[in-house]
Amino acid sequence: MRGEKIVLRVLDASGMDLKLAKLGFGKSNYERFANSFNKPHGMLLVTGPTGSGKSTTLYATLAEISKPTVNIITVEDPVEYRLPGVNQVQVDIKAGLTFAAVLPAILRSDPDVVLIGEIRDRTTAQLAVEAALTGHLVLSTLHTNDAPSAVTRLVEMGIEPFLVGSSVDCVLAQRLARRLCDWCKTEYGPMEAELIGARWPYDLLGTPETLWRPVGCRSCANTGYRGRIALHEVMPVSPRHREARDRPRFGARDPGGRIPRGPARPAHRRPRQGGGGPDLDPRGRPRRRVNPQLPHSPADGAHEVFPPHRYRKEPT
Ligand SMILES: [Zn+2]
């Protein structure tokens, strides 16, 4: 209600080298990601919060794919970087030029690669899935915190799980972390308690000999940090994922109305039929009690105070 604010988003592509390999990918992550964007079709999603570098990663990926023989069209809101050899369309909601409105026209022109700035609604999600299933490589972003949630988000948007399974090829979740200033960082031997506090993966990396800590100098305005590095989580969708995703949930009915057979739940986890509360049995009849004076439910401490064997009738 009060106050004014200006947000300045600096999109300076000139100082930026759009090289995917320089974005801080680990070797295996890069291989998994590259394996996905080199396929001729499927959907590749980049997730992460606002300002986590999703667009930069997608642009770098496009730069990697871009060739004179590859037809690439993007729909963006806004167009952040101009890429040579790529058709870029700017979304204009006031003019009715939304993702959902532009995409059908774009798909009719049969591009090889489509970049959709963001999947925000059901229609866009459906179009993206259709495009991925009809022989296009679709790149897009979603607002989720990690890679597996992208799948759930698409299902929540109303996409059938089996369609998500067959269209999504890879999900990349991304965060940006500060990078230590190369001029002033200093080495130190870490204390064990510090490593445990930071949940250091001893089993994977062993004990580290040296770590680096920030100091601060003129080059980094005394912050100790300069630049940022991307951290990635790459989740390729494997046949096993697809199988799990296509499997109906417990109790779900198939189109024929039958309940598919699944592993039976143990008796104590089955939902109570007719839910009559502590005084009614599963069929809704009043529960018979051995002795109405005694507590009858575990919550009343029945099991601690009155072990069942005490009530067994002794042979006379
Ligand atoms: Zn410094």
Short mmCIF file of C-alpha atoms and ligand atoms in Angstrom, two decimals:
data_model
loop_
_atom_site.label_atom_id
_atom_site.label_comp_id
_atom_site.label_asym_id
_atom_site.label_seq_id
_atom_site.Cartn_x
_atom_site.Cartn_y
_atom_site.Cartn_z
CA MET A 1 0.00 0.00 0.00
CA ARG A 2 2.90 2.35 0.60
CA GLY A 3 6.24 2.98 -1.05
CA GLU A 4 7.69 2.56 -4.49
CA LYS A 5 10.16 0.07 -5.77
CA ILE A 6 12.05 -0.56 -8.97
CA VAL A 7 13.48 -3.92 -9.95
CA LEU A 8 16.21 -3.81 -12.54
CA ARG A 9 16.86 -7.04 -14.38
CA VAL A 10 20.21 -6.90 -16.15
CA LEU A 11 20.19 -9.10 -19.22
CA ASP A 12 23.64 -8.44 -20.53
CA ALA A 13 24.46 -11.19 -22.97
CA SER A 14 27.59 -9.44 -24.17
CA GLY A 15 29.61 -10.19 -21.05
CA MET A 16 28.26 -13.69 -20.91
CA ASP A 17 29.67 -16.65 -22.69
CA LEU A 18 26.72 -18.87 -23.48
CA LYS A 19 28.60 -22.13 -23.19
CA LEU A 20 26.70 -24.92 -21.53
CA ALA A 21 29.86 -26.68 -20.43
CA LYS A 22 30.90 -23.57 -18.50
CA LEU A 23 27.80 -23.41 -16.34
CA GLY A 24 29.29 -25.64 -13.67
CA PHE A 25 27.87 -29.04 -14.62
CA GLY A 26 29.50 -32.08 -13.06
CA LYS A 27 30.72 -34.59 -15.63
CA SER A 28 28.01 -37.20 -15.17
CA ASN A 29 25.28 -34.56 -14.89
CA TYR A 30 26.43 -32.98 -18.13
CA GLU A 31 26.45 -36.33 -19.90
CA ARG A 32 22.93 -37.14 -18.73
CA PHE A 33 21.65 -33.72 -19.73
CA ALA A 34 23.41 -33.78 -23.12
CA ASN A 35 22.04 -37.23 -23.80
CA SER A 36 18.58 -35.73 -23.46
CA PHE A 37 18.90 -32.55 -25.53
CA ASN A 38 20.59 -34.44 -28.35
CA LYS A 39 17.47 -36.54 -28.88
CA PRO A 40 15.17 -35.48 -31.73
CA HIS A 41 12.03 -35.38 -29.56
CA GLY A 42 10.81 -35.39 -25.98
CA MET A 43 10.47 -32.80 -23.27
CA LEU A 44 13.30 -31.32 -21.26
CA LEU A 45 12.29 -29.30 -18.20
CA VAL A 46 14.42 -26.94 -16.14
CA THR A 47 13.08 -26.17 -12.67
CA GLY A 48 14.09 -23.87 -9.87
CA PRO A 49 12.95 -20.67 -8.14
CA THR A 50 12.96 -17.26 -9.82
CA GLY A 51 16.50 -16.06 -10.45
CA SER A 52 18.09 -19.51 -10.34
CA GLY A 53 19.47 -19.23 -13.86
CA LYS A 54 16.88 -21.37 -15.65
CA SER A 55 16.79 -19.09 -18.70
CA THR A 56 20.57 -18.97 -18.96
CA THR A 57 20.75 -22.76 -18.93
CA LEU A 58 18.03 -23.03 -21.58
CA TYR A 59 19.67 -20.43 -23.82
CA ALA A 60 23.02 -22.16 -23.48
CA THR A 61 21.31 -25.43 -24.39
CA LEU A 62 19.73 -23.82 -27.48
CA ALA A 63 23.11 -22.39 -28.47
CA GLU A 64 24.47 -25.92 -28.24
CA ILE A 65 21.71 -27.37 -30.47
CA SER A 66 21.50 -24.45 -32.89
CA LYS A 67 22.63 -25.29 -36.42
CA PRO A 68 21.51 -23.89 -39.78
CA THR A 69 19.71 -27.19 -40.45
CA VAL A 70 17.74 -27.13 -37.19
CA ASN A 71 14.53 -25.11 -37.08
CA ILE A 72 14.21 -23.55 -33.62
CA ILE A 73 11.29 -21.38 -32.45
CA THR A 74 10.91 -19.91 -28.98
CA VAL A 75 7.92 -18.36 -27.18
CA GLU A 76 9.09 -16.27 -24.29
CA ASP A 77 7.92 -13.81 -21.69
CA PRO A 78 10.07 -11.75 -22.12
CA VAL A 79 12.66 -12.50 -24.83
CA GLU A 80 15.79 -12.17 -22.72
CA TYR A 81 18.63 -12.84 -25.10
CA ARG A 82 18.72 -12.62 -28.88
CA LEU A 83 20.05 -15.81 -30.34
CA PRO A 84 21.34 -15.90 -33.92
CA GLY A 85 19.51 -18.35 -36.17
CA VAL A 86 16.53 -18.73 -33.84
CA ASN A 87 12.97 -17.40 -34.30
CA GLN A 88 11.90 -15.78 -31.05
CA VAL A 89 8.32 -14.80 -30.24
CA GLN A 90 7.48 -12.43 -27.41
CA VAL A 91 4.32 -13.17 -25.43
CA ASP A 92 1.96 -10.19 -25.14
CA ILE A 93 -0.88 -10.95 -22.76
CA LYS A 94 -2.68 -7.60 -23.35
CA ALA A 95 -2.85 -8.36 -27.07
CA GLY A 96 -4.04 -11.89 -26.35
CA LEU A 97 -0.73 -13.35 -27.49
CA THR A 98 -0.36 -15.93 -24.72
CA PHE A 99 1.71 -19.12 -24.70
CA ALA A 100 -1.46 -21.09 -25.34
CA ALA A 101 -2.45 -18.85 -28.27
CA VAL A 102 0.93 -18.79 -30.01
CA LEU A 103 1.89 -22.44 -29.59
CA PRO A 104 -0.61 -24.03 -32.01
CA ALA A 105 0.54 -21.68 -34.79
CA ILE A 106 4.16 -22.45 -34.03
CA LEU A 107 3.59 -26.20 -34.00
CA ARG A 108 1.80 -26.01 -37.35
CA SER A 109 5.00 -24.64 -38.87
CA ASP A 110 6.67 -27.89 -37.75
CA PRO A 111 9.83 -26.74 -36.00
CA ASP A 112 12.46 -29.21 -34.77
CA VAL A 113 12.91 -27.53 -31.40
CA VAL A 114 10.42 -25.42 -29.43
CA LEU A 115 11.37 -23.43 -26.37
CA ILE A 116 8.39 -22.49 -24.19
CA GLY A 117 9.42 -19.83 -21.66
CA GLU A 118 7.37 -21.31 -18.86
CA ILE A 119 4.59 -23.85 -18.41
CA ARG A 120 2.08 -21.99 -16.24
CA ASP A 121 -1.30 -23.44 -17.08
CA ARG A 122 -3.02 -26.56 -18.22
CA THR A 123 -3.42 -25.54 -21.87
CA THR A 124 0.27 -24.74 -22.24
CA ALA A 125 1.17 -27.99 -20.50
CA GLN A 126 -1.09 -29.97 -22.84
CA LEU A 127 0.37 -28.31 -25.93
CA ALA A 128 3.89 -28.93 -24.69
CA VAL A 129 3.14 -32.61 -24.08
CA GLU A 130 1.50 -32.98 -27.51
CA ALA A 131 4.46 -31.31 -29.17
CA ALA A 132 6.92 -33.60 -27.37
CA LEU A 133 4.91 -36.67 -28.39
CA THR A 134 4.63 -35.62 -32.03
CA GLY A 135 8.32 -35.48 -32.79
CA HIS A 136 9.48 -32.11 -31.47
CA LEU A 137 12.12 -31.42 -28.86
CA VAL A 138 10.43 -29.21 -26.27
CA LEU A 139 12.44 -27.18 -23.77
CA SER A 140 10.67 -25.39 -20.96
CA THR A 141 10.76 -24.32 -17.33
CA LEU A 142 8.52 -25.08 -14.36
CA HIS A 143 8.42 -23.54 -10.90
CA THR A 144 9.19 -26.46 -8.62
CA ASN A 145 11.80 -26.91 -5.93
CA ASP A 146 13.33 -30.13 -7.19
CA ALA A 147 13.39 -32.37 -10.24
CA PRO A 148 10.89 -35.08 -9.18
CA SER A 149 8.25 -32.46 -8.29
CA ALA A 150 8.10 -31.45 -11.96
CA VAL A 151 6.28 -34.68 -12.68
CA THR A 152 3.78 -34.11 -9.86
CA ARG A 153 3.24 -30.53 -10.99
CA LEU A 154 2.34 -31.61 -14.52
CA VAL A 155 -0.09 -34.19 -13.15
CA GLU A 156 -1.63 -31.52 -10.89
CA MET A 157 -2.05 -29.34 -13.95
CA GLY A 158 -4.30 -32.03 -15.37
CA ILE A 159 -1.93 -34.02 -17.58
CA GLU A 160 -2.53 -37.77 -17.50
CA PRO A 161 0.33 -39.53 -15.67
CA PHE A 162 1.01 -41.87 -18.61
CA LEU A 163 1.36 -38.85 -20.93
CA VAL A 164 3.80 -37.21 -18.53
CA GLY A 165 5.73 -40.47 -18.41
CA SER A 166 6.00 -40.82 -22.16
CA SER A 167 6.69 -37.15 -22.99
CA VAL A 168 9.10 -35.91 -20.29
CA ASP A 169 12.61 -37.09 -21.03
CA CYS A 170 14.71 -35.26 -18.48
CA VAL A 171 14.26 -32.79 -15.62
CA LEU A 172 17.03 -30.49 -14.48
CA ALA A 173 16.68 -28.70 -11.15
CA GLN A 174 18.97 -25.78 -10.59
CA ARG A 175 20.20 -23.39 -7.88
CA LEU A 176 22.86 -20.71 -7.88
CA ALA A 177 25.51 -20.58 -5.18
CA ARG A 178 28.07 -17.84 -4.51
CA ARG A 179 31.58 -18.54 -5.74
CA LEU A 180 34.56 -17.64 -3.54
CA CYS A 181 36.71 -14.75 -4.73
CA ASP A 182 39.83 -16.18 -6.38
CA TRP A 183 41.95 -13.29 -5.14
CA CYS A 184 41.44 -13.55 -1.43
CA LYS A 185 40.10 -17.03 -0.55
CA THR A 186 42.28 -18.88 1.97
CA GLU A 187 42.83 -22.53 2.74
CA TYR A 188 41.99 -24.08 6.05
CA GLY A 189 41.62 -27.50 7.58
CA PRO A 190 38.00 -28.11 8.50
CA MET A 191 36.91 -29.20 11.98
CA GLU A 192 34.95 -32.43 12.19
CA ALA A 193 31.97 -30.84 13.94
CA GLU A 194 31.74 -28.30 11.14
CA LEU A 195 31.64 -31.01 8.50
CA ILE A 196 29.01 -32.99 10.35
CA GLY A 197 26.97 -29.80 10.73
CA ALA A 198 27.21 -29.25 6.97
CA ARG A 199 26.22 -32.91 6.36
CA TRP A 200 29.44 -33.64 4.52
CA PRO A 201 29.04 -36.92 2.53
CA TYR A 202 31.93 -38.85 4.10
CA ASP A 203 30.94 -42.09 2.38
CA LEU A 204 31.21 -40.48 -1.06
CA LEU A 205 34.06 -38.02 -0.67
CA GLY A 206 36.03 -39.16 2.36
CA THR A 207 37.62 -36.61 4.67
CA PRO A 208 38.55 -33.38 2.86
CA GLU A 209 42.13 -32.23 3.39
CA THR A 210 41.59 -28.57 2.71
CA LEU A 211 38.64 -26.31 2.28
CA TRP A 212 38.53 -22.65 1.35
CA ARG A 213 36.96 -19.80 3.25
CA PRO A 214 35.99 -16.27 2.15
CA VAL A 215 38.13 -13.33 3.29
CA GLY A 216 37.31 -10.18 1.34
CA CYS A 217 39.42 -7.83 -0.72
CA ARG A 218 39.03 -4.86 -3.06
CA SER A 219 38.32 -7.12 -5.99
CA CYS A 220 35.19 -8.54 -4.36
CA ALA A 221 34.08 -5.41 -2.44
CA ASN A 222 35.10 -7.11 0.82
CA THR A 223 32.45 -9.76 0.52
CA GLY A 224 34.79 -12.68 -0.12
CA TYR A 225 32.57 -13.86 -2.97
CA ARG A 226 32.68 -13.13 -6.64
CA GLY A 227 30.39 -14.58 -9.28
CA ARG A 228 28.05 -17.51 -8.94
CA ILE A 229 28.05 -21.16 -9.83
CA ALA A 230 25.07 -23.32 -10.75
CA LEU A 231 24.29 -26.49 -8.81
CA HIS A 232 22.37 -29.10 -10.73
CA GLU A 233 20.17 -32.11 -10.14
CA VAL A 234 19.60 -34.03 -13.37
CA MET A 235 16.80 -36.60 -13.47
CA PRO A 236 16.56 -38.52 -16.75
CA VAL A 237 13.22 -40.30 -16.99
CA SER A 238 14.05 -43.99 -17.34
CA PRO A 239 11.82 -46.90 -18.40
CA ARG A 240 11.53 -47.81 -14.71
CA HIS A 241 10.14 -44.36 -13.89
CA ARG A 242 7.66 -44.72 -16.72
CA GLU A 243 6.55 -48.09 -15.47
CA ALA A 244 6.06 -46.77 -11.94
CA ARG A 245 4.18 -43.76 -13.21
CA ASP A 246 1.86 -45.81 -15.38
CA ARG A 247 0.99 -48.19 -12.56
CA PRO A 248 -2.42 -47.30 -11.12
CA ARG A 249 -2.51 -46.11 -7.54
CA PHE A 250 -3.85 -48.39 -4.82
CA GLY A 251 -7.61 -48.65 -5.08
CA ALA A 252 -7.79 -46.82 -8.42
CA ARG A 253 -10.22 -48.36 -10.88
CA ASP A 254 -9.33 -49.15 -14.45
CA PRO A 255 -11.70 -47.96 -17.21
CA GLY A 256 -13.59 -51.27 -16.96
CA GLY A 257 -14.49 -50.49 -13.37
CA ARG A 258 -12.42 -53.27 -11.85
CA ILE A 259 -10.04 -52.63 -9.02
CA PRO A 260 -6.59 -53.75 -10.19
CA ARG A 261 -4.87 -56.28 -8.02
CA GLY A 262 -2.05 -54.91 -5.99
CA PRO A 263 -0.17 -56.02 -2.91
CA ALA A 264 -2.66 -56.29 -0.04
CA ARG A 265 -2.21 -53.81 2.77
CA PRO A 266 -1.44 -55.29 6.15
CA ALA A 267 -4.63 -55.48 8.26
CA HIS A 268 -3.64 -52.71 10.65
CA ARG A 269 -3.20 -50.26 7.74
CA ARG A 270 -6.49 -50.95 6.01
CA PRO A 271 -8.92 -48.07 6.22
CA ARG A 272 -11.74 -48.78 8.64
CA GLN A 273 -14.96 -49.48 6.79
CA GLY A 274 -17.95 -47.49 7.91
CA GLY A 275 -15.73 -45.62 10.39
CA GLY A 276 -17.89 -45.88 13.50
CA GLY A 277 -15.37 -44.39 15.93
CA PRO A 278 -14.12 -46.13 19.06
CA ASP A 279 -17.59 -47.24 20.22
CA LEU A 280 -18.76 -48.77 16.93
CA ASP A 281 -17.30 -51.73 15.07
CA PRO A 282 -16.44 -51.62 11.34
CA ARG A 283 -20.06 -52.50 10.44
CA GLY A 284 -21.41 -49.69 12.55
CA ARG A 285 -22.69 -51.90 15.40
CA PRO A 286 -21.90 -51.02 18.99
CA ARG A 287 -18.60 -52.56 20.00
CA ARG A 288 -18.84 -55.28 22.65
CA ARG A 289 -16.63 -54.70 25.60
CA VAL A 290 -15.26 -57.28 27.98
CA ASN A 291 -15.71 -54.99 30.91
CA PRO A 292 -17.20 -51.53 30.39
CA GLN A 293 -15.28 -50.32 33.42
CA LEU A 294 -11.96 -50.88 31.62
CA PRO A 295 -10.41 -48.53 29.12
CA HIS A 296 -10.89 -49.95 25.63
CA SER A 297 -8.62 -48.19 23.20
CA PRO A 298 -4.82 -48.02 23.04
CA ALA A 299 -5.13 -44.27 23.50
CA ASP A 300 -6.56 -44.89 26.93
CA GLY A 301 -3.49 -46.87 27.84
CA ALA A 302 -5.34 -50.20 27.64
CA HIS A 303 -2.34 -52.08 26.33
CA GLU A 304 0.08 -50.83 28.91
CA VAL A 305 -2.14 -51.29 31.90
CA PHE A 306 -4.09 -54.40 30.93
CA PRO A 307 -2.09 -56.81 28.80
CA PRO A 308 -4.55 -59.10 26.92
CA HIS A 309 -3.27 -62.34 28.47
CA ARG A 310 -4.64 -61.29 31.86
CA TYR A 311 -8.17 -61.83 30.59
CA ARG A 312 -7.56 -65.32 29.26
CA LYS A 313 -9.73 -67.75 31.09
CA GLU A 314 -7.60 -69.97 33.26
CA PRO A 315 -8.38 -73.71 32.97
CA THR A 316 -10.19 -74.88 36.07
ZN ZN B 1 38.26 -10.98 -2.86
#
